[in-house]
Tab-separated table of C-alpha atoms and ligand atoms in Angstrom:
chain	number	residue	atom	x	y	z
A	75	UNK	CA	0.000	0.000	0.000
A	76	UNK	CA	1.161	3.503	-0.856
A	77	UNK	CA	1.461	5.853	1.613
A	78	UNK	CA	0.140	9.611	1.024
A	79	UNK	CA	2.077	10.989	3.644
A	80	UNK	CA	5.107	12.900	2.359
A	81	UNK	CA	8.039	10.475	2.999
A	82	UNK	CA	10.424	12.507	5.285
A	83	UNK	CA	10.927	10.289	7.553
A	84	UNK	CA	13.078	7.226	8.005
A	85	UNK	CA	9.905	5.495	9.813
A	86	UNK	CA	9.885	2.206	11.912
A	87	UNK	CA	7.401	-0.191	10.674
A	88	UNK	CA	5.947	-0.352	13.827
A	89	UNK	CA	2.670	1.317	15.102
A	90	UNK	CA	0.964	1.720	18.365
A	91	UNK	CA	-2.525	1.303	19.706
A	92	UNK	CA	-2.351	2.665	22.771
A	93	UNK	CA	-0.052	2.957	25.889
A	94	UNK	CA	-0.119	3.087	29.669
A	95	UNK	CA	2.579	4.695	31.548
A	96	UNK	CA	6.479	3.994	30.462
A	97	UNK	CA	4.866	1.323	28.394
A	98	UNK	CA	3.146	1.483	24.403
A	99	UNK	CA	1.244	-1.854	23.052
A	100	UNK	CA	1.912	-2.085	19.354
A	101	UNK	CA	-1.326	-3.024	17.090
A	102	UNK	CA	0.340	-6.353	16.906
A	103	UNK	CA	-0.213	-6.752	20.564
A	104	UNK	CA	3.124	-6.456	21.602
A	105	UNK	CA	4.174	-4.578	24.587
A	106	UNK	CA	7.593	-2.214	24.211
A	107	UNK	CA	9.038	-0.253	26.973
A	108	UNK	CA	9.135	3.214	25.534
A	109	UNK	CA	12.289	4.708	26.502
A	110	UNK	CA	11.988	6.988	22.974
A	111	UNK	CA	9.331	8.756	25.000
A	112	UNK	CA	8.483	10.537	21.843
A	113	UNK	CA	12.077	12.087	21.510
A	114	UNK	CA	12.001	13.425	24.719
A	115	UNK	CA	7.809	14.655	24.966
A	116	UNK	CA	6.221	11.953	26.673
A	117	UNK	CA	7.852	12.857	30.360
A	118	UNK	CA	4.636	11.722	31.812
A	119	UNK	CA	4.324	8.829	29.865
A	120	UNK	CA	1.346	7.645	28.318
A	121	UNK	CA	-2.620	7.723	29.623
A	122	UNK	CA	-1.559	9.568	32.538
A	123	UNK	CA	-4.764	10.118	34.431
A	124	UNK	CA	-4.149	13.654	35.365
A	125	UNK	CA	-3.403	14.929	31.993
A	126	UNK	CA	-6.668	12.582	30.825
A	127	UNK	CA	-8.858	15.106	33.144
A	128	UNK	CA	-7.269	18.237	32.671
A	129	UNK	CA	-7.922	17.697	28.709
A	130	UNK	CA	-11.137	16.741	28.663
A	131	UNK	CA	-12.224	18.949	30.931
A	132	UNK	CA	-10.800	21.714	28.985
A	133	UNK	CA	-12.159	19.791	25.552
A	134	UNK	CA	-16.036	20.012	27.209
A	135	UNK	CA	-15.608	23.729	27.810
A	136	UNK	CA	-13.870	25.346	25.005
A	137	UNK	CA	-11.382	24.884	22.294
A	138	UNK	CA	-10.008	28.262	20.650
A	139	UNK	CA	-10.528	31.709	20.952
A	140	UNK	CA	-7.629	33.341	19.077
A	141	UNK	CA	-5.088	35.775	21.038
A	142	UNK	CA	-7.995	38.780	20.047
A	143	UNK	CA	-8.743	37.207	23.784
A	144	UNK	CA	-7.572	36.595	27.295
A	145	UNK	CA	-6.872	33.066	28.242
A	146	UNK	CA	-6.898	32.303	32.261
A	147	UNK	CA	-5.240	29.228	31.624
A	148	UNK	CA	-2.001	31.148	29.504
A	149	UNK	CA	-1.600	33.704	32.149
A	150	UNK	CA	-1.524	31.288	34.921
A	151	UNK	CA	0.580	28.814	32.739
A	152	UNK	CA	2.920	32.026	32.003
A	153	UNK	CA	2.832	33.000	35.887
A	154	UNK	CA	4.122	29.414	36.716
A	155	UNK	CA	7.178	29.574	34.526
A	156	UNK	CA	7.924	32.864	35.640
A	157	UNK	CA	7.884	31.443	39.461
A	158	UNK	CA	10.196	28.609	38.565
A	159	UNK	CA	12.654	30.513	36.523
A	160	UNK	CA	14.617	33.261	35.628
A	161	UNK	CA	12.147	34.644	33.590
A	162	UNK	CA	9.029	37.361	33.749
A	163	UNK	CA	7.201	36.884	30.450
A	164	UNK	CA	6.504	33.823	28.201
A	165	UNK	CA	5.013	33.659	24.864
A	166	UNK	CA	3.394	30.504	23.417
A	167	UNK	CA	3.420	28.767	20.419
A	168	UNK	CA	3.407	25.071	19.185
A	169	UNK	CA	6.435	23.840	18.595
A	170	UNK	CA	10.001	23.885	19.499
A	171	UNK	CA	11.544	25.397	16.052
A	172	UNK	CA	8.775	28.542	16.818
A	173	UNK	CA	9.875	28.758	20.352
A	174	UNK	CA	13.321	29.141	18.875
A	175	UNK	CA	12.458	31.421	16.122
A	176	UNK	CA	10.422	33.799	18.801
A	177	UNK	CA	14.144	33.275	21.075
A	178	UNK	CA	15.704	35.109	17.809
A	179	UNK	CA	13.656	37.514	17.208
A	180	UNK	CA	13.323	38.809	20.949
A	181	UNK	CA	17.414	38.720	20.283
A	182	UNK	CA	17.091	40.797	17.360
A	183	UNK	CA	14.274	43.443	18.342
A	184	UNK	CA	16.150	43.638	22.192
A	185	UNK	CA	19.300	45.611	20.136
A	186	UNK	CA	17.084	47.341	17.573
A	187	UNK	CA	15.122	48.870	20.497
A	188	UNK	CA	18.233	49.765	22.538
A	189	UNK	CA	19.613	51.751	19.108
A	190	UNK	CA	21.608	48.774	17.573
A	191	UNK	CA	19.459	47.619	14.620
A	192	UNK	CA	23.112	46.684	13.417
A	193	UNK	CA	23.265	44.105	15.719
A	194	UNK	CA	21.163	40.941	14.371
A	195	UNK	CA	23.919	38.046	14.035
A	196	UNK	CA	23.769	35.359	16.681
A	197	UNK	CA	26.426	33.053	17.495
A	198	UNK	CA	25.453	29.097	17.450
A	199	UNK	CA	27.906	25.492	18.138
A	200	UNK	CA	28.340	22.985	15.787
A	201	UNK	CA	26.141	20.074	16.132
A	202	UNK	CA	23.321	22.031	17.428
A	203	UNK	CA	19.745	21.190	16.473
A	204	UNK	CA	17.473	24.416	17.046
A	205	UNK	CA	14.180	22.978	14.729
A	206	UNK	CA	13.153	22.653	11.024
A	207	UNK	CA	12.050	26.295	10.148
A	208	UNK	CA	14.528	28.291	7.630
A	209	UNK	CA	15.689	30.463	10.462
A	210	UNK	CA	16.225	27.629	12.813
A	211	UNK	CA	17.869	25.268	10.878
A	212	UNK	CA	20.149	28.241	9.617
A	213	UNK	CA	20.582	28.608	13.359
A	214	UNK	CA	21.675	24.829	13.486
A	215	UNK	CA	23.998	25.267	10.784
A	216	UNK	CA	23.871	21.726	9.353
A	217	UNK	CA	24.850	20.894	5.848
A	218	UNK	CA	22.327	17.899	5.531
A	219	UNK	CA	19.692	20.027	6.469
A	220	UNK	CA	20.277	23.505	4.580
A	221	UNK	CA	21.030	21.344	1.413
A	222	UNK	CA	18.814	22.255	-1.275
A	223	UNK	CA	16.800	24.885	0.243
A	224	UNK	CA	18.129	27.926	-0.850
A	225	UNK	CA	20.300	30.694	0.783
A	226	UNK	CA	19.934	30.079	4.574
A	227	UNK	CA	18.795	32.489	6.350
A	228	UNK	CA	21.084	35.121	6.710
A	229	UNK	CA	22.626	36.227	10.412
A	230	UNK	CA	24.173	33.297	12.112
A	231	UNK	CA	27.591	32.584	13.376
A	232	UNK	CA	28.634	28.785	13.794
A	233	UNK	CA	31.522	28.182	15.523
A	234	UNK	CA	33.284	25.128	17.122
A	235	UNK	CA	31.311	23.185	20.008
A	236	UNK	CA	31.508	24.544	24.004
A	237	UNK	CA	34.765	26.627	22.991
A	238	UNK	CA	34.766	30.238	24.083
A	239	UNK	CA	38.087	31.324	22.297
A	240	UNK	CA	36.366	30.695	19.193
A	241	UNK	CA	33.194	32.474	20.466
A	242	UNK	CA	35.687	35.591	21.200
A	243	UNK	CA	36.709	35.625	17.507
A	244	UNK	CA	33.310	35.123	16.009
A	245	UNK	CA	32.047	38.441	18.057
A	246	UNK	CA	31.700	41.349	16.036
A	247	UNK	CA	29.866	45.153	15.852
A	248	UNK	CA	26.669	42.800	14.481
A	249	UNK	CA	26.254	40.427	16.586
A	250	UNK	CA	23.181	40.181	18.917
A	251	UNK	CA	23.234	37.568	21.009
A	252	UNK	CA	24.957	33.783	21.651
A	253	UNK	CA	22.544	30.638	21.531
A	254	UNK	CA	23.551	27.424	22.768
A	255	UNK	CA	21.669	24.248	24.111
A	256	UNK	CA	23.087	23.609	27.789
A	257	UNK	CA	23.080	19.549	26.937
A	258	UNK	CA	23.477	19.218	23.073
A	259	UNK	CA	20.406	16.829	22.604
A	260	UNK	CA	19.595	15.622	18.819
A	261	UNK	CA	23.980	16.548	18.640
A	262	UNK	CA	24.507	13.100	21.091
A	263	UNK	CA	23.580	13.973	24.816
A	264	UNK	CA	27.007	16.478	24.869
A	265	UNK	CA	27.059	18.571	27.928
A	266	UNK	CA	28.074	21.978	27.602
A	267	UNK	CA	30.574	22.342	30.673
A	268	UNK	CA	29.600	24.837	32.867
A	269	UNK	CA	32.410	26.673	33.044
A	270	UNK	CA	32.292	27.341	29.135
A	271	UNK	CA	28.698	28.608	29.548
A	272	UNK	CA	29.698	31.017	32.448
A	273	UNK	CA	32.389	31.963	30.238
A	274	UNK	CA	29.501	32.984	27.362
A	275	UNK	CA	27.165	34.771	30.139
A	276	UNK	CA	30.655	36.965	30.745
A	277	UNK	CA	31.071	37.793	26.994
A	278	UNK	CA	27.504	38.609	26.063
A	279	UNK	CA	27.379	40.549	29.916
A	280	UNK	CA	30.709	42.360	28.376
A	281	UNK	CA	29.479	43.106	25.054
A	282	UNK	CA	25.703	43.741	25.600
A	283	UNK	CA	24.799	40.507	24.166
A	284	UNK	CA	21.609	38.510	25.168
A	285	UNK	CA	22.271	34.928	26.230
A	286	UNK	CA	19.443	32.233	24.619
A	287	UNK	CA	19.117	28.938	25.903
A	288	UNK	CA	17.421	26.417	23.850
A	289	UNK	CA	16.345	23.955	26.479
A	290	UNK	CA	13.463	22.455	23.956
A	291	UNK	CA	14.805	18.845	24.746
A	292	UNK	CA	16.727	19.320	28.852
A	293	UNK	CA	13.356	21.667	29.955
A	294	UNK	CA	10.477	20.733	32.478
A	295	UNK	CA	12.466	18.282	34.411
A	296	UNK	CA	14.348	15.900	31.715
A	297	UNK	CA	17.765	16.610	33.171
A	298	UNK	CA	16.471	16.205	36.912
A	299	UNK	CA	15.935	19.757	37.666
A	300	UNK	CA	12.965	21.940	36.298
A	301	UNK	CA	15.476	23.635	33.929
A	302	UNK	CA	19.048	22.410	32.937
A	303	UNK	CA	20.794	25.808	33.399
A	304	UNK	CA	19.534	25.698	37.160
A	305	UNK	CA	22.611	23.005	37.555
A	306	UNK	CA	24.630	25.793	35.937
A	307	UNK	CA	24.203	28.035	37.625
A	308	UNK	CA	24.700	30.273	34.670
A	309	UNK	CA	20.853	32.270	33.893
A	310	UNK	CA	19.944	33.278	30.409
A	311	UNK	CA	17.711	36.018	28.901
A	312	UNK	CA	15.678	33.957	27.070
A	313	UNK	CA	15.330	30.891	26.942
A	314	UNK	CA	13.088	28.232	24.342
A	315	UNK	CA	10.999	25.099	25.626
A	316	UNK	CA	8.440	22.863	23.887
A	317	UNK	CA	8.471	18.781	24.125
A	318	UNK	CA	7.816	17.845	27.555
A	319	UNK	CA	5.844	21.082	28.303
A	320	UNK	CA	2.786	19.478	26.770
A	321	UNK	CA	3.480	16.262	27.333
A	322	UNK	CA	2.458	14.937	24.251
A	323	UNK	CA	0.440	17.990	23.337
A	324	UNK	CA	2.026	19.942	21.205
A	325	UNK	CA	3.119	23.524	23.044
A	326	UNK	CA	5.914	25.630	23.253
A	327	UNK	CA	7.030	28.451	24.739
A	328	UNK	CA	9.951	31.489	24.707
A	329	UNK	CA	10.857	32.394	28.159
A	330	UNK	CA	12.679	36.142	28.530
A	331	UNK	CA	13.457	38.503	31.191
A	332	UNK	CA	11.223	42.084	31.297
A	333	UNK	CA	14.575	43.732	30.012
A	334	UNK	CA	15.324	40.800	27.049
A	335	UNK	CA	11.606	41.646	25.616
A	336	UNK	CA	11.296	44.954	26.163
A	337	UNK	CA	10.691	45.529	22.212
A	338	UNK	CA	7.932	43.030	21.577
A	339	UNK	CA	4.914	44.842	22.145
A	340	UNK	CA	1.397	44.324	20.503
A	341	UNK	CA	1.814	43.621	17.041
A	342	UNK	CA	5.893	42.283	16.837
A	343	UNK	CA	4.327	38.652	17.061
A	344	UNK	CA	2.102	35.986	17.302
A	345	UNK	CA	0.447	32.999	16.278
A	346	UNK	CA	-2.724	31.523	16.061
A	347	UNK	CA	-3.283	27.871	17.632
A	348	UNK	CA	-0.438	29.129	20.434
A	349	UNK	CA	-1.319	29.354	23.464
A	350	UNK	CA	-5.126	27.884	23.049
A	351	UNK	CA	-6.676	26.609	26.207
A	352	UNK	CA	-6.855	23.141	25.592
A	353	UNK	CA	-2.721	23.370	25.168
A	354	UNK	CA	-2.527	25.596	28.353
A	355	UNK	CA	-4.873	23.000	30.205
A	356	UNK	CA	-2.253	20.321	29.672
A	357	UNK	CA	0.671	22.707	29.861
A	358	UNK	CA	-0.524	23.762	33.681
A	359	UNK	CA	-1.271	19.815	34.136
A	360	UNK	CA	1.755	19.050	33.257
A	361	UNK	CA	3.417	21.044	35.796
A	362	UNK	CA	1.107	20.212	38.225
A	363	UNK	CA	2.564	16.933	38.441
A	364	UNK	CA	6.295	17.802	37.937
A	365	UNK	CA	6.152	20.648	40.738
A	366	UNK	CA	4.910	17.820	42.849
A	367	UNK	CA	7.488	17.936	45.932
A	368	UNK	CA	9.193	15.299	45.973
A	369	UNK	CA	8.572	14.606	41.900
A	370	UNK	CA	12.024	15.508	40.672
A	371	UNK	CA	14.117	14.453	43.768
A	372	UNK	CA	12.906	10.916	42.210
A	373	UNK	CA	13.824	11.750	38.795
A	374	UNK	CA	17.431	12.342	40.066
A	375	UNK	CA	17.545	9.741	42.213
A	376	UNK	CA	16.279	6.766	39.406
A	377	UNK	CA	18.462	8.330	36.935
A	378	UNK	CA	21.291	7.582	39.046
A	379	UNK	CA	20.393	4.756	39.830
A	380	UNK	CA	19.785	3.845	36.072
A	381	UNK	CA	23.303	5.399	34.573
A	382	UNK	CA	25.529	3.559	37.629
A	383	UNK	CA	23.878	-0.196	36.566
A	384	UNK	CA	24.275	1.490	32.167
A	385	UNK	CA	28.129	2.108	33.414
A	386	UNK	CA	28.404	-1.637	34.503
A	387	UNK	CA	27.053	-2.399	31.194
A	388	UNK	CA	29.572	-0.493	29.614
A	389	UNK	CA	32.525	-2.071	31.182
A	390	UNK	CA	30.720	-5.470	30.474
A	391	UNK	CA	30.279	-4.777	26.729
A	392	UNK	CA	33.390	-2.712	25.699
A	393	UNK	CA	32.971	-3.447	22.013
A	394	UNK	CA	29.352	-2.179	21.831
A	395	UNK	CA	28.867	0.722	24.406
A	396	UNK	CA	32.054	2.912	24.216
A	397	UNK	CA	30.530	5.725	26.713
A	398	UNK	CA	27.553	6.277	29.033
A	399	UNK	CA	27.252	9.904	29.691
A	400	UNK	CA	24.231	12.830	30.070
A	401	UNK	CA	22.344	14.569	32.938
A	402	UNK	CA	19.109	13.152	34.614
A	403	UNK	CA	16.954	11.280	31.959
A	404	UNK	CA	18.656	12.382	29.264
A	405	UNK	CA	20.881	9.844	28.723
A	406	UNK	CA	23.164	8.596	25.815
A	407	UNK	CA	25.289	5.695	25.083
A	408	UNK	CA	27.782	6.280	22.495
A	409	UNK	CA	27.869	2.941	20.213
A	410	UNK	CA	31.375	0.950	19.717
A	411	UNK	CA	29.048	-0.292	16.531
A	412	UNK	CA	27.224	1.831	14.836
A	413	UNK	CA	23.916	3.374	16.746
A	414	UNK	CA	21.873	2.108	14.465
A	415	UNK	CA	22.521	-1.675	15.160
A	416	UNK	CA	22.327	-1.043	18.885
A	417	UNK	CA	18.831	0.765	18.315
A	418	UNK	CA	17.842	-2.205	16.006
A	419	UNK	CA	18.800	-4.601	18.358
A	420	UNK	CA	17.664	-2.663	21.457
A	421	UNK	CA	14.125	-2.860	19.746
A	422	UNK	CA	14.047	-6.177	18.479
A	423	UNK	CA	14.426	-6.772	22.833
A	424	UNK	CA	11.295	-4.105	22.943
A	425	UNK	CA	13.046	-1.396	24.536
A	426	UNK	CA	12.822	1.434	22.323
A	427	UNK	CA	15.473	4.503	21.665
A	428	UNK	CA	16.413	7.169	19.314
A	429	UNK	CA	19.765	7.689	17.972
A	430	UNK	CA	21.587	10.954	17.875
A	431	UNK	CA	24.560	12.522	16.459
A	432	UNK	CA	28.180	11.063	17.139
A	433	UNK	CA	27.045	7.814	16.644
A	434	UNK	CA	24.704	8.501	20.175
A	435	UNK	CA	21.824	5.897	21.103
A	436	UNK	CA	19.486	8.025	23.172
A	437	UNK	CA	17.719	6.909	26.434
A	438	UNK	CA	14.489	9.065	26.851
A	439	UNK	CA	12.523	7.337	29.654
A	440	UNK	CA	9.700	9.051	30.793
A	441	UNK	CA	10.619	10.975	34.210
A	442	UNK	CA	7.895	8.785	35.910
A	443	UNK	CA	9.696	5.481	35.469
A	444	UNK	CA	11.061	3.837	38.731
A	445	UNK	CA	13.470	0.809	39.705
A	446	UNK	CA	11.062	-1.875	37.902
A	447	UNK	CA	10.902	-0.222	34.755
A	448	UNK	CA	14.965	0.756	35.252
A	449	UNK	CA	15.351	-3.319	35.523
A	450	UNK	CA	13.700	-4.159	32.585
A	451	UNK	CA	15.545	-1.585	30.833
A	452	UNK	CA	18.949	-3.089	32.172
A	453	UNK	CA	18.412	-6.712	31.109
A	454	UNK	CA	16.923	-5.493	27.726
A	455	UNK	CA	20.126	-3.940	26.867
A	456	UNK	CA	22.212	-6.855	28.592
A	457	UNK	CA	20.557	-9.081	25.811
A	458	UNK	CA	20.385	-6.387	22.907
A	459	UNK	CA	24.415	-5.912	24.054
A	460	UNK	CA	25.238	-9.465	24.237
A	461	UNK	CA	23.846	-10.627	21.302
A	462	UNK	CA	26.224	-7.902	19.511
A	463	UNK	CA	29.499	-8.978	20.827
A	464	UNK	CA	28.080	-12.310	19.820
A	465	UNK	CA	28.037	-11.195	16.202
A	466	UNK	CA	31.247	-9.260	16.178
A	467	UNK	CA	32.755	-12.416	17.813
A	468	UNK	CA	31.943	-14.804	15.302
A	469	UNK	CA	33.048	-11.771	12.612
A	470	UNK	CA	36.816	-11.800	14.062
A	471	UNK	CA	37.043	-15.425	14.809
A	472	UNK	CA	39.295	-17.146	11.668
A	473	UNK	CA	37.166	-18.732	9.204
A	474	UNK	CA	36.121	-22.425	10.866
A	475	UNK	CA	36.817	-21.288	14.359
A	476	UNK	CA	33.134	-20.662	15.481
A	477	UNK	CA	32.030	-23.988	14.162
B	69	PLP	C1	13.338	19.072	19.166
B	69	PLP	C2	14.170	20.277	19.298
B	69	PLP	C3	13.866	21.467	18.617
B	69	PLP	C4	12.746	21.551	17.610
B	69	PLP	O1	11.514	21.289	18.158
B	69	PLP	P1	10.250	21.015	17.181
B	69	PLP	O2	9.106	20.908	18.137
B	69	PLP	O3	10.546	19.768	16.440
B	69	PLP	O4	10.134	22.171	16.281
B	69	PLP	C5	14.648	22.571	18.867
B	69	PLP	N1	15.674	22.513	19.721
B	69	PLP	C6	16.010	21.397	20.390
B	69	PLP	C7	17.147	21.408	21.344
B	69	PLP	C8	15.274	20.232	20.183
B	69	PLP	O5	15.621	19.117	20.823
């Protein structure tokens, strides 16, 4: 059978009926533990009962109104980030590439404002991954992405990952602002150390440059905290977030200080599904759970717990996990073989992953998971691992010798 949807992606040939918790049932009746978690969206995991309410409540009342109106739900959603971060105004849109593209042109309006329309470049890291629109994927800088599409967009910087000395020399009269993703996610789980981010906050502090975060993947408790960049230390002034916000619904939102956003006023932006109550409904549900106290102590502590018994896999399996590294649930395991066989073989033991860049298998469990779900995870990739060095054993053994 054909398919009519426009083949972009790579797809599985695997679908799912319906899920409970860390767990999906494929139409084939087969249960996988979902450690994909929807590329880092499903934090809650599936069916959760709260979100269930706070949706269908929402769906029995109403929809959409369009920004023309007020809507409770935003400014309450809005208040709640604001409370939790370094932040005093959000705006909200639908996807992480818009939260991004609303991030640059916050950057770009904050210098025009304060008499600098000059300044519009921003300064991005190899082997970032800011979304799919024209300005973010010119943001991202990557060749197999831009290819084909024209001129990207014009105003971005891309210099060498986490290194400041090459930041220095990429500053100039135009440029607005630095961007960076605290933990590179979609670029394989690499964490930006935090001395090389306080070392950015100095240089755009020094030159009048606005520091953007793009925590679409590490936000609303994947990395343990609320925020990755509270484990920094190091603030931004604005900051993009999307995936787990919703939960599976699609939101996102642009964070920014007073000061960062002082030039978007009516009329500098917008959108039309953003922000629509039955999106804010989940967004503040959502929350609602992760705020629980308590809610990401656990997260910490079960990630731990998970990445000490992954690190005794590693030294188990040296020829098929060459590195276990990340913060909190966002985990990766850099592949001795290449990530693709490990995610293969991973699913063909129904645990299922996403690979990343530098040859990265990524480990997305939803933040709800605890040691019975970590287990299962273990012993999956115990099998999944063993069953490799099988294979590569039999590959370096003479010809006759495995017989
Ligand atoms: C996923 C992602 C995006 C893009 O989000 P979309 O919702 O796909 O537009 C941007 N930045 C980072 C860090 C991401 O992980």
């Amino acid at each position: 059978m054909t398919s009519h949807v426009l083949p972009t992606y790579a797809r599985v040939d695997l679908a799912f009926e319906r899920g409970e918790g860390a767990w999906l049932v494929a139409t084939t009746g087969e249960r996988y533990l979902d450690f994909a978690g929807g590329v880092a969206v499903s934090a809650l995991g599936h069916a959760h009962p709260h979100l269930i309410a706070a949706l269908t409540e929402q769906a029995s009342k109403v929809w959409h109104v369009s920004n023309l109106f007020r809507i409770p739900g935003g400014e309450r959603l809005a208040a709640r980030l604001c409370a939790e971060s370094f932040a005093d105004q959000v705006f909200f849109c639908n996807s992480g590439a818009e939260a991004m593209e609303c991030a640059i042109k916050i950057a770009r309006k904050y210098q025009a404002v304060a008499g600098h329309p000059e300044r519009y470049r921003i300064i991005t890291y190899e082997g970032a991954f800011h979304g799919r629109t024209l300005a973010a994927l010119a943001a991202g800088g990557q060749k197999k992405y831009l290819d084909g599409f024209g001129p990207p967009v014009e105003g971005f910087d891309q210099v060498e990952f986490a290194d400041i000395e090459a930041t220095k020399r990429a500053l100039g009269e135009a440029t607005a602002a630095i961007l960076i993703e605290p933990i590179m996610g979609e670029g394989g789980v690499r964490v930006v150390p935090t001395r090389v981010l306080r070392g950015l906050r100095d240089l755009c502090d020094q030159h009048g440059l606005l520091l953007l975060f793009d925590e679409v993947q590490t936000g609303i408790g994947r990395t343990g905290t609320l925020f990755a960049y509270e484990q920094t230390g190091v603030t931004p002034d604005v900051m993009a977030i999307a995936k787990a916000l919703g939960a599976g619904f699609p939101i996102g939102a642009c964070l920014a200080t007073a000061e960062a956003a002082n030039g978007m006023v009516a009329g500098t932006h917008g959108s039309t599904f953003g922000g629509n109550p039955l999106a804010m409904a989940v967004g503040n549900a959502t929350l609602d759970i992760v705020l629980e106290p308590g809610f990401l102590a656990r997260v910490r502590d079960n990630a731990l717990l998970f990445k000490q018994r992954l690190a005794q896999l590693k030294d188990r399996y040296p020829t098929v996990i060459a590195e276990v590294r990340g913060e909190g649930m966002l985990i990766g395991l850099r592949a001795a073989v290449a990530n693709a066989e490990l995610v293969d073989a991973l699913r063909a033991e129904r645990l299922l992953t996403v690979a990343a860049g530098d040859n990265v298998v990524r480990l997305l469990p939803p933040l709800i998971v605890g040691e019975a779900e970590i287990a299962h995870a273990i012993a999956a990739i115990d099998r999944a691992a063993a069953r490799i060095e099988g294979r590569l054993a039999v590959q370096a053994a003479p010809h006759g010798a495995s017989r």
